[in-house]
Amino acid sequence: MLNEIDLSRADLNLLKLFEVVLQERHVGRAGDRLRLSPSAISHGLRRLRKLLNDPLFLKTPKGVVPTPRALQVAEPIANILTQVRRMVVAVEPFRPKTSNRTFTISAADALSAVFLPPLVEKLAVAAPNIDLTVLQMLPYRKGGPIERTWRPVLAEIDAGLVDIAVAPLDDVPARFNRRAMLKERFVVVMHAGHPFAEQPTLERYCTMRHVLVSFTGDRKGLIDETLEACGLARRVVLTVPNYTMALAAVAESDLIAAVPAVLAARQGPRFGLVSADLPIDTGHAPISVIAQKAVMADAGLTWMFEQVCEAVKTHYVEPSSQLPD
């Protein structure tokens, strides 16, 4: 446990220095980013080494490399700086028109392809200096139950890597603020004139050649599990990592694919695709907007959370699939 002497030697600026040197792997570039002289950087590193009782960074011909101790403390230091930044931002007044903040949103491509364009359009007017960083949400699927597929994003929110997630999750721990938006259904897409469109029965569905969207490379998804429960199976000819690639593949072949209904409605015509109801009930995927409750005191994050919710509600949901209030 740190004593008063240790705390008196601690300085948040030293933690920021550590963060930048670790990112740059070069003392000179770190100094340029921090607008500090070489002597100031050297002095700060000496204080850090004394404070943490480790060399932290070792010189190489191309810069510096972190020691094992530096890598060990990197995540705790990043968490400390994230919390401090959030605390400072939370007490500052937030004015969308003049704010120049950057928010990080994580979503699967089927979701972001629909709600991001109208969100960006709205921000251009309401908050012209705000920027967005969008991360493709990557699920955990291999070897695990399907209900765990999207849960890794919660750890990313906890770590401060993501501000807001738009995810098919309806059961999250109490530390998260979740707004239920809709329950999405899937449809089958194919090129115009495809024989399946004439008779979209379950029997014919199983005889078709399929594209499966599989972020992790699994060759079985929820539909396959549902079919297996009925004693049925389908032939997955191709797996792709996102829905955009699936739409493109279907447009140029005899393949068919199951995609979210609203994505098919909004993006399908661009690829010359038609759709039919999925001939087997796989349930409806819940779509939620999620952020950490602890940081919702941040007026800027609260404002952006509401903008994302509005974009999802208005531009993603089908009229018949909204959740009840």
PDB file of C-alpha atoms in Angstrom:
ATOM      1  CA  MET A   1       0.000   0.000   0.000  1.00  0.00           C
ATOM      2  CA  LEU A   2       1.342   3.434  -0.923  1.00  0.00           C
ATOM      3  CA  ASN A   3       2.398   5.618   1.978  1.00  0.00           C
ATOM      4  CA  GLU A   4       2.389   9.422   2.102  1.00  0.00           C
ATOM      5  CA  ILE A   5       5.974   9.671   0.865  1.00  0.00           C
ATOM      6  CA  ASP A   6       5.163   7.580  -2.187  1.00  0.00           C
ATOM      7  CA  LEU A   7       2.083   9.664  -2.944  1.00  0.00           C
ATOM      8  CA  SER A   8       4.034  12.887  -2.611  1.00  0.00           C
ATOM      9  CA  ARG A   9       6.355  11.648  -5.366  1.00  0.00           C
ATOM     10  CA  ALA A  10       3.466  10.712  -7.656  1.00  0.00           C
ATOM     11  CA  ASP A  11       2.464  13.108 -10.430  1.00  0.00           C
ATOM     12  CA  LEU A  12      -0.272  12.653 -13.013  1.00  0.00           C
ATOM     13  CA  ASN A  13       1.999  14.284 -15.578  1.00  0.00           C
ATOM     14  CA  LEU A  14       4.441  11.424 -15.088  1.00  0.00           C
ATOM     15  CA  LEU A  15       1.686   8.929 -15.875  1.00  0.00           C
ATOM     16  CA  LYS A  16       0.846  10.857 -19.038  1.00  0.00           C
ATOM     17  CA  LEU A  17       4.543  10.837 -19.955  1.00  0.00           C
ATOM     18  CA  PHE A  18       4.632   7.072 -19.440  1.00  0.00           C
ATOM     19  CA  GLU A  19       1.548   6.632 -21.657  1.00  0.00           C
ATOM     20  CA  VAL A  20       2.978   8.627 -24.555  1.00  0.00           C
ATOM     21  CA  VAL A  21       6.465   7.058 -24.430  1.00  0.00           C
ATOM     22  CA  LEU A  22       4.832   3.628 -24.383  1.00  0.00           C
ATOM     23  CA  GLN A  23       2.733   4.522 -27.422  1.00  0.00           C
ATOM     24  CA  GLU A  24       5.532   6.133 -29.417  1.00  0.00           C
ATOM     25  CA  ARG A  25       8.368   3.793 -28.394  1.00  0.00           C
ATOM     26  CA  HIS A  26      10.581   6.835 -28.996  1.00  0.00           C
ATOM     27  CA  VAL A  27      11.611   9.534 -26.530  1.00  0.00           C
ATOM     28  CA  GLY A  28      12.004  12.249 -29.158  1.00  0.00           C
ATOM     29  CA  ARG A  29       8.555  11.690 -30.654  1.00  0.00           C
ATOM     30  CA  ALA A  30       7.056  11.565 -27.175  1.00  0.00           C
ATOM     31  CA  GLY A  31       8.615  14.955 -26.451  1.00  0.00           C
ATOM     32  CA  ASP A  32       7.158  16.378 -29.661  1.00  0.00           C
ATOM     33  CA  ARG A  33       3.662  15.178 -28.746  1.00  0.00           C
ATOM     34  CA  LEU A  34       3.917  16.543 -25.220  1.00  0.00           C
ATOM     35  CA  ARG A  35       5.724  19.712 -26.330  1.00  0.00           C
ATOM     36  CA  LEU A  36       8.503  19.034 -23.844  1.00  0.00           C
ATOM     37  CA  SER A  37      12.256  19.491 -24.261  1.00  0.00           C
ATOM     38  CA  PRO A  38      14.575  16.455 -24.285  1.00  0.00           C
ATOM     39  CA  SER A  39      15.866  17.436 -20.845  1.00  0.00           C
ATOM     40  CA  ALA A  40      12.327  17.616 -19.454  1.00  0.00           C
ATOM     41  CA  ILE A  41      11.541  14.162 -20.875  1.00  0.00           C
ATOM     42  CA  SER A  42      14.745  12.728 -19.396  1.00  0.00           C
ATOM     43  CA  HIS A  43      13.998  14.281 -16.007  1.00  0.00           C
ATOM     44  CA  GLY A  44      10.463  12.887 -16.049  1.00  0.00           C
ATOM     45  CA  LEU A  45      11.667   9.401 -16.960  1.00  0.00           C
ATOM     46  CA  ARG A  46      14.200   9.477 -14.110  1.00  0.00           C
ATOM     47  CA  ARG A  47      11.396  10.330 -11.678  1.00  0.00           C
ATOM     48  CA  LEU A  48       9.224   7.553 -13.102  1.00  0.00           C
ATOM     49  CA  ARG A  49      12.021   5.003 -12.800  1.00  0.00           C
ATOM     50  CA  LYS A  50      12.612   5.980  -9.200  1.00  0.00           C
ATOM     51  CA  LEU A  51       8.909   5.931  -8.401  1.00  0.00           C
ATOM     52  CA  LEU A  52       8.313   2.494  -9.940  1.00  0.00           C
ATOM     53  CA  ASN A  53      11.755   1.065  -9.118  1.00  0.00           C
ATOM     54  CA  ASP A  54      12.361  -0.152 -12.670  1.00  0.00           C
ATOM     55  CA  PRO A  55      14.181   1.070 -15.830  1.00  0.00           C
ATOM     56  CA  LEU A  56      10.785   0.954 -17.629  1.00  0.00           C
ATOM     57  CA  PHE A  57      12.224   1.709 -21.103  1.00  0.00           C
ATOM     58  CA  LEU A  58      15.440   0.358 -22.621  1.00  0.00           C
ATOM     59  CA  LYS A  59      17.253   2.158 -25.455  1.00  0.00           C
ATOM     60  CA  THR A  60      17.551   0.544 -28.889  1.00  0.00           C
ATOM     61  CA  PRO A  61      18.895   1.878 -32.210  1.00  0.00           C
ATOM     62  CA  LYS A  62      15.302   2.648 -33.263  1.00  0.00           C
ATOM     63  CA  GLY A  63      14.008   4.093 -29.993  1.00  0.00           C
ATOM     64  CA  VAL A  64      13.025   2.408 -26.744  1.00  0.00           C
ATOM     65  CA  VAL A  65      11.314  -0.824 -25.742  1.00  0.00           C
ATOM     66  CA  PRO A  66       9.268  -1.304 -22.558  1.00  0.00           C
ATOM     67  CA  THR A  67      10.495  -3.628 -19.831  1.00  0.00           C
ATOM     68  CA  PRO A  68       8.239  -6.405 -18.498  1.00  0.00           C
ATOM     69  CA  ARG A  69       7.477  -4.167 -15.501  1.00  0.00           C
ATOM     70  CA  ALA A  70       6.387  -1.351 -17.837  1.00  0.00           C
ATOM     71  CA  LEU A  71       4.034  -3.685 -19.683  1.00  0.00           C
ATOM     72  CA  GLN A  72       2.686  -4.919 -16.352  1.00  0.00           C
ATOM     73  CA  VAL A  73       1.719  -1.428 -15.147  1.00  0.00           C
ATOM     74  CA  ALA A  74       0.562  -0.143 -18.555  1.00  0.00           C
ATOM     75  CA  GLU A  75      -3.083  -1.180 -18.149  1.00  0.00           C
ATOM     76  CA  PRO A  76      -3.495   0.133 -14.563  1.00  0.00           C
ATOM     77  CA  ILE A  77      -1.953   3.459 -15.602  1.00  0.00           C
ATOM     78  CA  ALA A  78      -4.240   3.659 -18.634  1.00  0.00           C
ATOM     79  CA  ASN A  79      -7.259   3.012 -16.382  1.00  0.00           C
ATOM     80  CA  ILE A  80      -6.178   5.742 -13.957  1.00  0.00           C
ATOM     81  CA  LEU A  81      -5.793   8.278 -16.757  1.00  0.00           C
ATOM     82  CA  THR A  82      -9.143   7.269 -18.265  1.00  0.00           C
ATOM     83  CA  GLN A  83     -10.939   7.815 -14.957  1.00  0.00           C
ATOM     84  CA  VAL A  84      -9.232  11.175 -14.402  1.00  0.00           C
ATOM     85  CA  ARG A  85     -10.158  12.341 -17.900  1.00  0.00           C
ATOM     86  CA  ARG A  86     -13.749  11.276 -17.383  1.00  0.00           C
ATOM     87  CA  MET A  87     -13.901  13.076 -14.045  1.00  0.00           C
ATOM     88  CA  VAL A  88     -12.542  16.300 -15.548  1.00  0.00           C
ATOM     89  CA  VAL A  89     -14.884  16.113 -18.528  1.00  0.00           C
ATOM     90  CA  ALA A  90     -17.863  15.420 -16.258  1.00  0.00           C
ATOM     91  CA  VAL A  91     -17.504  18.715 -14.397  1.00  0.00           C
ATOM     92  CA  GLU A  92     -17.099  20.810 -17.533  1.00  0.00           C
ATOM     93  CA  PRO A  93     -20.226  22.209 -19.213  1.00  0.00           C
ATOM     94  CA  PHE A  94     -21.000  20.412 -22.469  1.00  0.00           C
ATOM     95  CA  ARG A  95     -22.036  22.465 -25.470  1.00  0.00           C
ATOM     96  CA  PRO A  96     -22.597  20.342 -28.592  1.00  0.00           C
ATOM     97  CA  LYS A  97     -22.174  23.279 -30.965  1.00  0.00           C
ATOM     98  CA  THR A  98     -18.647  24.038 -29.760  1.00  0.00           C
ATOM     99  CA  SER A  99     -17.422  20.722 -28.351  1.00  0.00           C
ATOM    100  CA  ASN A 100     -14.498  19.094 -30.160  1.00  0.00           C
ATOM    101  CA  ARG A 101     -14.662  15.753 -28.366  1.00  0.00           C
ATOM    102  CA  THR A 102     -14.288  12.345 -29.964  1.00  0.00           C
ATOM    103  CA  PHE A 103     -16.636   9.504 -28.996  1.00  0.00           C
ATOM    104  CA  THR A 104     -15.985   5.819 -29.624  1.00  0.00           C
ATOM    105  CA  ILE A 105     -18.912   3.632 -30.653  1.00  0.00           C
ATOM    106  CA  SER A 106     -18.780  -0.133 -31.083  1.00  0.00           C
ATOM    107  CA  ALA A 107     -21.347  -1.921 -33.234  1.00  0.00           C
ATOM    108  CA  ALA A 108     -21.647  -4.855 -35.594  1.00  0.00           C
ATOM    109  CA  ASP A 109     -21.579  -3.863 -39.258  1.00  0.00           C
ATOM    110  CA  ALA A 110     -25.224  -4.785 -39.832  1.00  0.00           C
ATOM    111  CA  LEU A 111     -26.196  -2.195 -37.225  1.00  0.00           C
ATOM    112  CA  SER A 112     -23.701   0.566 -38.010  1.00  0.00           C
ATOM    113  CA  ALA A 113     -24.471   0.451 -41.734  1.00  0.00           C
ATOM    114  CA  VAL A 114     -28.000   1.626 -40.945  1.00  0.00           C
ATOM    115  CA  PHE A 115     -27.816   4.045 -38.024  1.00  0.00           C
ATOM    116  CA  LEU A 116     -24.430   5.722 -38.638  1.00  0.00           C
ATOM    117  CA  PRO A 117     -25.249   7.724 -41.812  1.00  0.00           C
ATOM    118  CA  PRO A 118     -28.185   9.603 -40.227  1.00  0.00           C
ATOM    119  CA  LEU A 119     -26.225  10.044 -36.987  1.00  0.00           C
ATOM    120  CA  VAL A 120     -23.281  11.614 -38.838  1.00  0.00           C
ATOM    121  CA  GLU A 121     -25.674  13.826 -40.789  1.00  0.00           C
ATOM    122  CA  LYS A 122     -27.296  15.065 -37.582  1.00  0.00           C
ATOM    123  CA  LEU A 123     -23.943  15.731 -35.883  1.00  0.00           C
ATOM    124  CA  ALA A 124     -22.824  17.824 -38.852  1.00  0.00           C
ATOM    125  CA  VAL A 125     -25.508  20.339 -37.861  1.00  0.00           C
ATOM    126  CA  ALA A 126     -25.913  19.902 -34.100  1.00  0.00           C
ATOM    127  CA  ALA A 127     -22.262  19.259 -33.197  1.00  0.00           C
ATOM    128  CA  PRO A 128     -20.028  20.055 -36.192  1.00  0.00           C
ATOM    129  CA  ASN A 129     -16.722  19.675 -34.310  1.00  0.00           C
ATOM    130  CA  ILE A 130     -17.478  16.326 -32.696  1.00  0.00           C
ATOM    131  CA  ASP A 131     -15.781  13.287 -34.235  1.00  0.00           C
ATOM    132  CA  LEU A 132     -16.721   9.622 -34.053  1.00  0.00           C
ATOM    133  CA  THR A 133     -14.497   6.568 -33.931  1.00  0.00           C
ATOM    134  CA  VAL A 134     -16.442   3.454 -34.873  1.00  0.00           C
ATOM    135  CA  LEU A 135     -15.122   0.015 -33.978  1.00  0.00           C
ATOM    136  CA  GLN A 136     -16.504  -3.140 -35.530  1.00  0.00           C
ATOM    137  CA  MET A 137     -17.809  -5.213 -32.676  1.00  0.00           C
ATOM    138  CA  LEU A 138     -16.063  -8.567 -32.696  1.00  0.00           C
ATOM    139  CA  PRO A 139     -17.918 -11.427 -31.022  1.00  0.00           C
ATOM    140  CA  TYR A 140     -16.592 -14.380 -29.093  1.00  0.00           C
ATOM    141  CA  ARG A 141     -18.145 -17.497 -30.521  1.00  0.00           C
ATOM    142  CA  LYS A 142     -15.740 -20.387 -31.043  1.00  0.00           C
ATOM    143  CA  GLY A 143     -16.287 -23.075 -28.487  1.00  0.00           C
ATOM    144  CA  GLY A 144     -18.747 -21.019 -26.430  1.00  0.00           C
ATOM    145  CA  PRO A 145     -22.516 -20.798 -26.093  1.00  0.00           C
ATOM    146  CA  ILE A 146     -24.229 -18.363 -28.425  1.00  0.00           C
ATOM    147  CA  GLU A 147     -25.457 -16.123 -25.578  1.00  0.00           C
ATOM    148  CA  ARG A 148     -21.801 -15.193 -24.928  1.00  0.00           C
ATOM    149  CA  THR A 149     -21.248 -14.084 -28.522  1.00  0.00           C
ATOM    150  CA  TRP A 150     -21.340 -10.318 -27.967  1.00  0.00           C
ATOM    151  CA  ARG A 151     -20.453 -10.010 -24.286  1.00  0.00           C
ATOM    152  CA  PRO A 152     -16.746  -9.084 -24.782  1.00  0.00           C
ATOM    153  CA  VAL A 153     -17.849  -5.539 -25.641  1.00  0.00           C
ATOM    154  CA  LEU A 154     -18.839  -5.050 -21.988  1.00  0.00           C
ATOM    155  CA  ALA A 155     -15.207  -5.486 -20.928  1.00  0.00           C
ATOM    156  CA  GLU A 156     -14.196  -2.925 -23.570  1.00  0.00           C
ATOM    157  CA  ILE A 157     -16.670  -0.437 -22.083  1.00  0.00           C
ATOM    158  CA  ASP A 158     -15.303  -1.133 -18.592  1.00  0.00           C
ATOM    159  CA  ALA A 159     -11.746  -0.527 -19.815  1.00  0.00           C
ATOM    160  CA  GLY A 160     -12.687   2.819 -21.364  1.00  0.00           C
ATOM    161  CA  LEU A 161     -11.935   1.610 -24.902  1.00  0.00           C
ATOM    162  CA  VAL A 162     -15.568   2.094 -25.939  1.00  0.00           C
ATOM    163  CA  ASP A 163     -17.973   4.849 -24.875  1.00  0.00           C
ATOM    164  CA  ILE A 164     -21.184   3.416 -26.311  1.00  0.00           C
ATOM    165  CA  ALA A 165     -22.066   0.013 -27.745  1.00  0.00           C
ATOM    166  CA  VAL A 166     -24.978  -0.900 -29.982  1.00  0.00           C
ATOM    167  CA  ALA A 167     -25.282  -4.616 -29.415  1.00  0.00           C
ATOM    168  CA  PRO A 168     -27.698  -7.562 -29.555  1.00  0.00           C
ATOM    169  CA  LEU A 169     -27.697  -7.941 -25.767  1.00  0.00           C
ATOM    170  CA  ASP A 170     -30.660  -7.891 -23.391  1.00  0.00           C
ATOM    171  CA  ASP A 171     -29.023  -9.111 -20.185  1.00  0.00           C
ATOM    172  CA  VAL A 172     -26.200  -6.926 -18.869  1.00  0.00           C
ATOM    173  CA  PRO A 173     -24.815  -6.376 -15.337  1.00  0.00           C
ATOM    174  CA  ALA A 174     -26.321  -3.607 -13.211  1.00  0.00           C
ATOM    175  CA  ARG A 175     -23.260  -1.377 -13.668  1.00  0.00           C
ATOM    176  CA  PHE A 176     -24.352  -0.685 -17.258  1.00  0.00           C
ATOM    177  CA  ASN A 177     -27.008   1.668 -18.536  1.00  0.00           C
ATOM    178  CA  ARG A 178     -29.002  -0.169 -21.227  1.00  0.00           C
ATOM    179  CA  ARG A 179     -31.699   1.234 -23.497  1.00  0.00           C
ATOM    180  CA  ALA A 180     -33.697  -1.487 -25.266  1.00  0.00           C
ATOM    181  CA  MET A 181     -34.451  -0.299 -28.790  1.00  0.00           C
ATOM    182  CA  LEU A 182     -35.943  -3.115 -30.868  1.00  0.00           C
ATOM    183  CA  LYS A 183     -36.007  -6.799 -31.637  1.00  0.00           C
ATOM    184  CA  GLU A 184     -34.606  -7.543 -35.057  1.00  0.00           C
ATOM    185  CA  ARG A 185     -35.748 -10.345 -37.365  1.00  0.00           C
ATOM    186  CA  PHE A 186     -33.850 -11.976 -40.212  1.00  0.00           C
ATOM    187  CA  VAL A 187     -34.826 -12.488 -43.839  1.00  0.00           C
ATOM    188  CA  VAL A 188     -33.300 -14.359 -46.769  1.00  0.00           C
ATOM    189  CA  VAL A 189     -31.690 -12.262 -49.547  1.00  0.00           C
ATOM    190  CA  MET A 190     -30.903 -13.374 -53.110  1.00  0.00           C
ATOM    191  CA  HIS A 191     -30.476 -11.873 -56.567  1.00  0.00           C
ATOM    192  CA  ALA A 192     -33.606 -10.948 -58.511  1.00  0.00           C
ATOM    193  CA  GLY A 193     -35.073 -13.975 -60.304  1.00  0.00           C
ATOM    194  CA  HIS A 194     -33.503 -16.500 -57.940  1.00  0.00           C
ATOM    195  CA  PRO A 195     -35.537 -19.757 -57.889  1.00  0.00           C
ATOM    196  CA  PHE A 196     -35.857 -19.686 -54.095  1.00  0.00           C
ATOM    197  CA  ALA A 197     -37.894 -16.471 -54.324  1.00  0.00           C
ATOM    198  CA  GLU A 198     -40.602 -18.356 -56.237  1.00  0.00           C
ATOM    199  CA  GLN A 199     -41.108 -20.977 -53.518  1.00  0.00           C
ATOM    200  CA  PRO A 200     -39.393 -19.933 -50.243  1.00  0.00           C
ATOM    201  CA  THR A 201     -40.248 -23.061 -48.257  1.00  0.00           C
ATOM    202  CA  LEU A 202     -38.163 -24.619 -45.506  1.00  0.00           C
ATOM    203  CA  GLU A 203     -37.581 -27.736 -47.612  1.00  0.00           C
ATOM    204  CA  ARG A 204     -36.177 -25.690 -50.503  1.00  0.00           C
ATOM    205  CA  TYR A 205     -34.214 -23.495 -48.118  1.00  0.00           C
ATOM    206  CA  CYS A 206     -32.247 -26.523 -46.940  1.00  0.00           C
ATOM    207  CA  THR A 207     -31.328 -27.459 -50.525  1.00  0.00           C
ATOM    208  CA  MET A 208     -29.924 -24.023 -51.383  1.00  0.00           C
ATOM    209  CA  ARG A 209     -26.258 -22.931 -51.297  1.00  0.00           C
ATOM    210  CA  HIS A 210     -25.714 -20.523 -48.405  1.00  0.00           C
ATOM    211  CA  VAL A 211     -23.446 -17.688 -47.322  1.00  0.00           C
ATOM    212  CA  LEU A 212     -22.899 -17.514 -43.568  1.00  0.00           C
ATOM    213  CA  VAL A 213     -21.728 -14.336 -41.859  1.00  0.00           C
ATOM    214  CA  SER A 214     -19.215 -15.604 -39.319  1.00  0.00           C
ATOM    215  CA  PHE A 215     -16.913 -13.124 -37.619  1.00  0.00           C
ATOM    216  CA  THR A 216     -14.872 -15.878 -36.009  1.00  0.00           C
ATOM    217  CA  GLY A 217     -14.795 -18.433 -38.823  1.00  0.00           C
ATOM    218  CA  ASP A 218     -17.380 -20.776 -37.283  1.00  0.00           C
ATOM    219  CA  ARG A 219     -19.252 -22.620 -39.998  1.00  0.00           C
ATOM    220  CA  LYS A 220     -22.390 -22.951 -37.902  1.00  0.00           C
ATOM    221  CA  GLY A 221     -24.606 -20.193 -36.585  1.00  0.00           C
ATOM    222  CA  LEU A 222     -27.945 -19.766 -34.861  1.00  0.00           C
ATOM    223  CA  ILE A 223     -29.855 -20.883 -37.960  1.00  0.00           C
ATOM    224  CA  ASP A 224     -27.839 -24.102 -38.158  1.00  0.00           C
ATOM    225  CA  GLU A 225     -28.503 -24.822 -34.494  1.00  0.00           C
ATOM    226  CA  THR A 226     -32.228 -24.211 -35.041  1.00  0.00           C
ATOM    227  CA  LEU A 227     -32.247 -26.490 -38.088  1.00  0.00           C
ATOM    228  CA  GLU A 228     -30.388 -29.228 -36.219  1.00  0.00           C
ATOM    229  CA  ALA A 229     -33.025 -29.125 -33.468  1.00  0.00           C
ATOM    230  CA  CYS A 230     -35.579 -29.944 -36.184  1.00  0.00           C
ATOM    231  CA  GLY A 231     -33.446 -32.708 -37.674  1.00  0.00           C
ATOM    232  CA  LEU A 232     -32.505 -30.565 -40.675  1.00  0.00           C
ATOM    233  CA  ALA A 233     -29.316 -29.088 -42.142  1.00  0.00           C
ATOM    234  CA  ARG A 234     -28.162 -26.708 -44.867  1.00  0.00           C
ATOM    235  CA  ARG A 235     -25.042 -26.418 -47.027  1.00  0.00           C
ATOM    236  CA  VAL A 236     -22.858 -23.441 -46.121  1.00  0.00           C
ATOM    237  CA  VAL A 237     -20.690 -22.883 -49.181  1.00  0.00           C
ATOM    238  CA  LEU A 238     -19.053 -19.641 -48.061  1.00  0.00           C
ATOM    239  CA  THR A 239     -18.359 -17.872 -44.773  1.00  0.00           C
ATOM    240  CA  VAL A 240     -17.546 -14.156 -44.716  1.00  0.00           C
ATOM    241  CA  PRO A 241     -16.711 -11.841 -41.785  1.00  0.00           C
ATOM    242  CA  ASN A 242     -19.373  -9.175 -42.358  1.00  0.00           C
ATOM    243  CA  TYR A 243     -22.765  -8.539 -43.920  1.00  0.00           C
ATOM    244  CA  THR A 244     -21.505  -6.175 -46.611  1.00  0.00           C
ATOM    245  CA  MET A 245     -19.405  -8.979 -48.071  1.00  0.00           C
ATOM    246  CA  ALA A 246     -22.386 -11.323 -47.829  1.00  0.00           C
ATOM    247  CA  LEU A 247     -24.608  -8.949 -49.817  1.00  0.00           C
ATOM    248  CA  ALA A 248     -21.931  -8.579 -52.494  1.00  0.00           C
ATOM    249  CA  ALA A 249     -21.389 -12.344 -52.748  1.00  0.00           C
ATOM    250  CA  VAL A 250     -25.108 -13.037 -53.073  1.00  0.00           C
ATOM    251  CA  ALA A 251     -25.513 -10.393 -55.767  1.00  0.00           C
ATOM    252  CA  GLU A 252     -22.979 -12.119 -58.028  1.00  0.00           C
ATOM    253  CA  SER A 253     -23.901 -15.777 -57.496  1.00  0.00           C
ATOM    254  CA  ASP A 254     -26.655 -18.318 -56.875  1.00  0.00           C
ATOM    255  CA  LEU A 255     -25.980 -18.148 -53.130  1.00  0.00           C
ATOM    256  CA  ILE A 256     -28.517 -16.961 -50.567  1.00  0.00           C
ATOM    257  CA  ALA A 257     -27.918 -15.411 -47.134  1.00  0.00           C
ATOM    258  CA  ALA A 258     -29.845 -14.630 -43.959  1.00  0.00           C
ATOM    259  CA  VAL A 259     -29.418 -10.987 -42.947  1.00  0.00           C
ATOM    260  CA  PRO A 260     -31.238  -8.533 -40.648  1.00  0.00           C
ATOM    261  CA  ALA A 261     -34.506  -7.442 -42.260  1.00  0.00           C
ATOM    262  CA  VAL A 262     -33.850  -3.730 -42.020  1.00  0.00           C
ATOM    263  CA  LEU A 263     -30.380  -4.123 -43.553  1.00  0.00           C
ATOM    264  CA  ALA A 264     -31.936  -6.008 -46.458  1.00  0.00           C
ATOM    265  CA  ALA A 265     -34.531  -3.255 -46.891  1.00  0.00           C
ATOM    266  CA  ARG A 266     -32.012  -0.409 -46.812  1.00  0.00           C
ATOM    267  CA  GLN A 267     -28.956  -1.913 -48.495  1.00  0.00           C
ATOM    268  CA  GLY A 268     -30.374  -4.770 -50.581  1.00  0.00           C
ATOM    269  CA  PRO A 269     -31.635  -2.590 -53.477  1.00  0.00           C
ATOM    270  CA  ARG A 270     -28.116  -1.202 -53.968  1.00  0.00           C
ATOM    271  CA  PHE A 271     -26.999  -4.742 -54.779  1.00  0.00           C
ATOM    272  CA  GLY A 272     -30.081  -5.620 -56.822  1.00  0.00           C
ATOM    273  CA  LEU A 273     -31.304  -8.063 -54.194  1.00  0.00           C
ATOM    274  CA  VAL A 274     -34.766  -9.259 -53.227  1.00  0.00           C
ATOM    275  CA  SER A 275     -35.784 -10.817 -49.920  1.00  0.00           C
ATOM    276  CA  ALA A 276     -38.145 -13.430 -48.505  1.00  0.00           C
ATOM    277  CA  ASP A 277     -39.118 -14.355 -44.976  1.00  0.00           C
ATOM    278  CA  LEU A 278     -36.793 -16.795 -43.266  1.00  0.00           C
ATOM    279  CA  PRO A 279     -38.754 -20.081 -43.320  1.00  0.00           C
ATOM    280  CA  ILE A 280     -37.734 -21.061 -39.784  1.00  0.00           C
ATOM    281  CA  ASP A 281     -38.220 -19.219 -36.512  1.00  0.00           C
ATOM    282  CA  THR A 282     -34.924 -18.292 -34.856  1.00  0.00           C
ATOM    283  CA  GLY A 283     -36.442 -15.754 -32.485  1.00  0.00           C
ATOM    284  CA  HIS A 284     -35.720 -12.038 -32.525  1.00  0.00           C
ATOM    285  CA  ALA A 285     -32.354 -10.548 -31.632  1.00  0.00           C
ATOM    286  CA  PRO A 286     -32.650  -7.778 -29.003  1.00  0.00           C
ATOM    287  CA  ILE A 287     -30.821  -4.575 -29.952  1.00  0.00           C
ATOM    288  CA  SER A 288     -29.684  -2.314 -27.114  1.00  0.00           C
ATOM    289  CA  VAL A 289     -27.621   0.848 -26.674  1.00  0.00           C
ATOM    290  CA  ILE A 290     -25.236   0.374 -23.750  1.00  0.00           C
ATOM    291  CA  ALA A 291     -22.873   2.560 -21.707  1.00  0.00           C
ATOM    292  CA  GLN A 292     -21.367   2.375 -18.247  1.00  0.00           C
ATOM    293  CA  LYS A 293     -23.547   3.942 -15.550  1.00  0.00           C
ATOM    294  CA  ALA A 294     -20.510   5.348 -13.736  1.00  0.00           C
ATOM    295  CA  VAL A 295     -19.695   7.694 -16.615  1.00  0.00           C
ATOM    296  CA  MET A 296     -23.229   8.811 -17.438  1.00  0.00           C
ATOM    297  CA  ALA A 297     -22.637  11.827 -15.180  1.00  0.00           C
ATOM    298  CA  ASP A 298     -20.586  13.067 -18.126  1.00  0.00           C
ATOM    299  CA  ALA A 299     -23.003  15.456 -19.862  1.00  0.00           C
ATOM    300  CA  GLY A 300     -21.298  14.935 -23.213  1.00  0.00           C
ATOM    301  CA  LEU A 301     -21.554  11.171 -23.062  1.00  0.00           C
ATOM    302  CA  THR A 302     -25.180  11.389 -21.930  1.00  0.00           C
ATOM    303  CA  TRP A 303     -25.952  13.657 -24.892  1.00  0.00           C
ATOM    304  CA  MET A 304     -24.233  11.347 -27.365  1.00  0.00           C
ATOM    305  CA  PHE A 305     -25.981   8.320 -25.832  1.00  0.00           C
ATOM    306  CA  GLU A 306     -29.327   9.965 -26.588  1.00  0.00           C
ATOM    307  CA  GLN A 307     -28.279  10.799 -30.165  1.00  0.00           C
ATOM    308  CA  VAL A 308     -27.306   7.178 -30.798  1.00  0.00           C
ATOM    309  CA  CYS A 309     -30.582   5.947 -29.302  1.00  0.00           C
ATOM    310  CA  GLU A 310     -32.551   8.313 -31.508  1.00  0.00           C
ATOM    311  CA  ALA A 311     -30.635   7.261 -34.631  1.00  0.00           C
ATOM    312  CA  VAL A 312     -31.228   3.574 -33.889  1.00  0.00           C
ATOM    313  CA  LYS A 313     -34.887   4.074 -33.016  1.00  0.00           C
ATOM    314  CA  THR A 314     -35.709   6.267 -35.998  1.00  0.00           C
ATOM    315  CA  HIS A 315     -33.563   4.814 -38.738  1.00  0.00           C
ATOM    316  CA  TYR A 316     -33.027   1.195 -37.826  1.00  0.00           C
ATOM    317  CA  VAL A 317     -36.237  -0.188 -36.413  1.00  0.00           C
ATOM    318  CA  GLU A 318     -39.043  -1.600 -38.486  1.00  0.00           C
ATOM    319  CA  PRO A 319     -42.457  -0.249 -37.343  1.00  0.00           C
ATOM    320  CA  SER A 320     -43.675  -3.689 -36.240  1.00  0.00           C
ATOM    321  CA  SER A 321     -40.525  -4.707 -34.337  1.00  0.00           C
ATOM    322  CA  GLN A 322     -40.173  -1.978 -31.718  1.00  0.00           C
ATOM    323  CA  LEU A 323     -40.050  -3.065 -28.127  1.00  0.00           C
ATOM    324  CA  PRO A 324     -42.874  -1.840 -25.910  1.00  0.00           C
ATOM    325  CA  ASP A 325     -42.045   1.120 -23.693  1.00  0.00           C
TER     326      ASP A 325
END
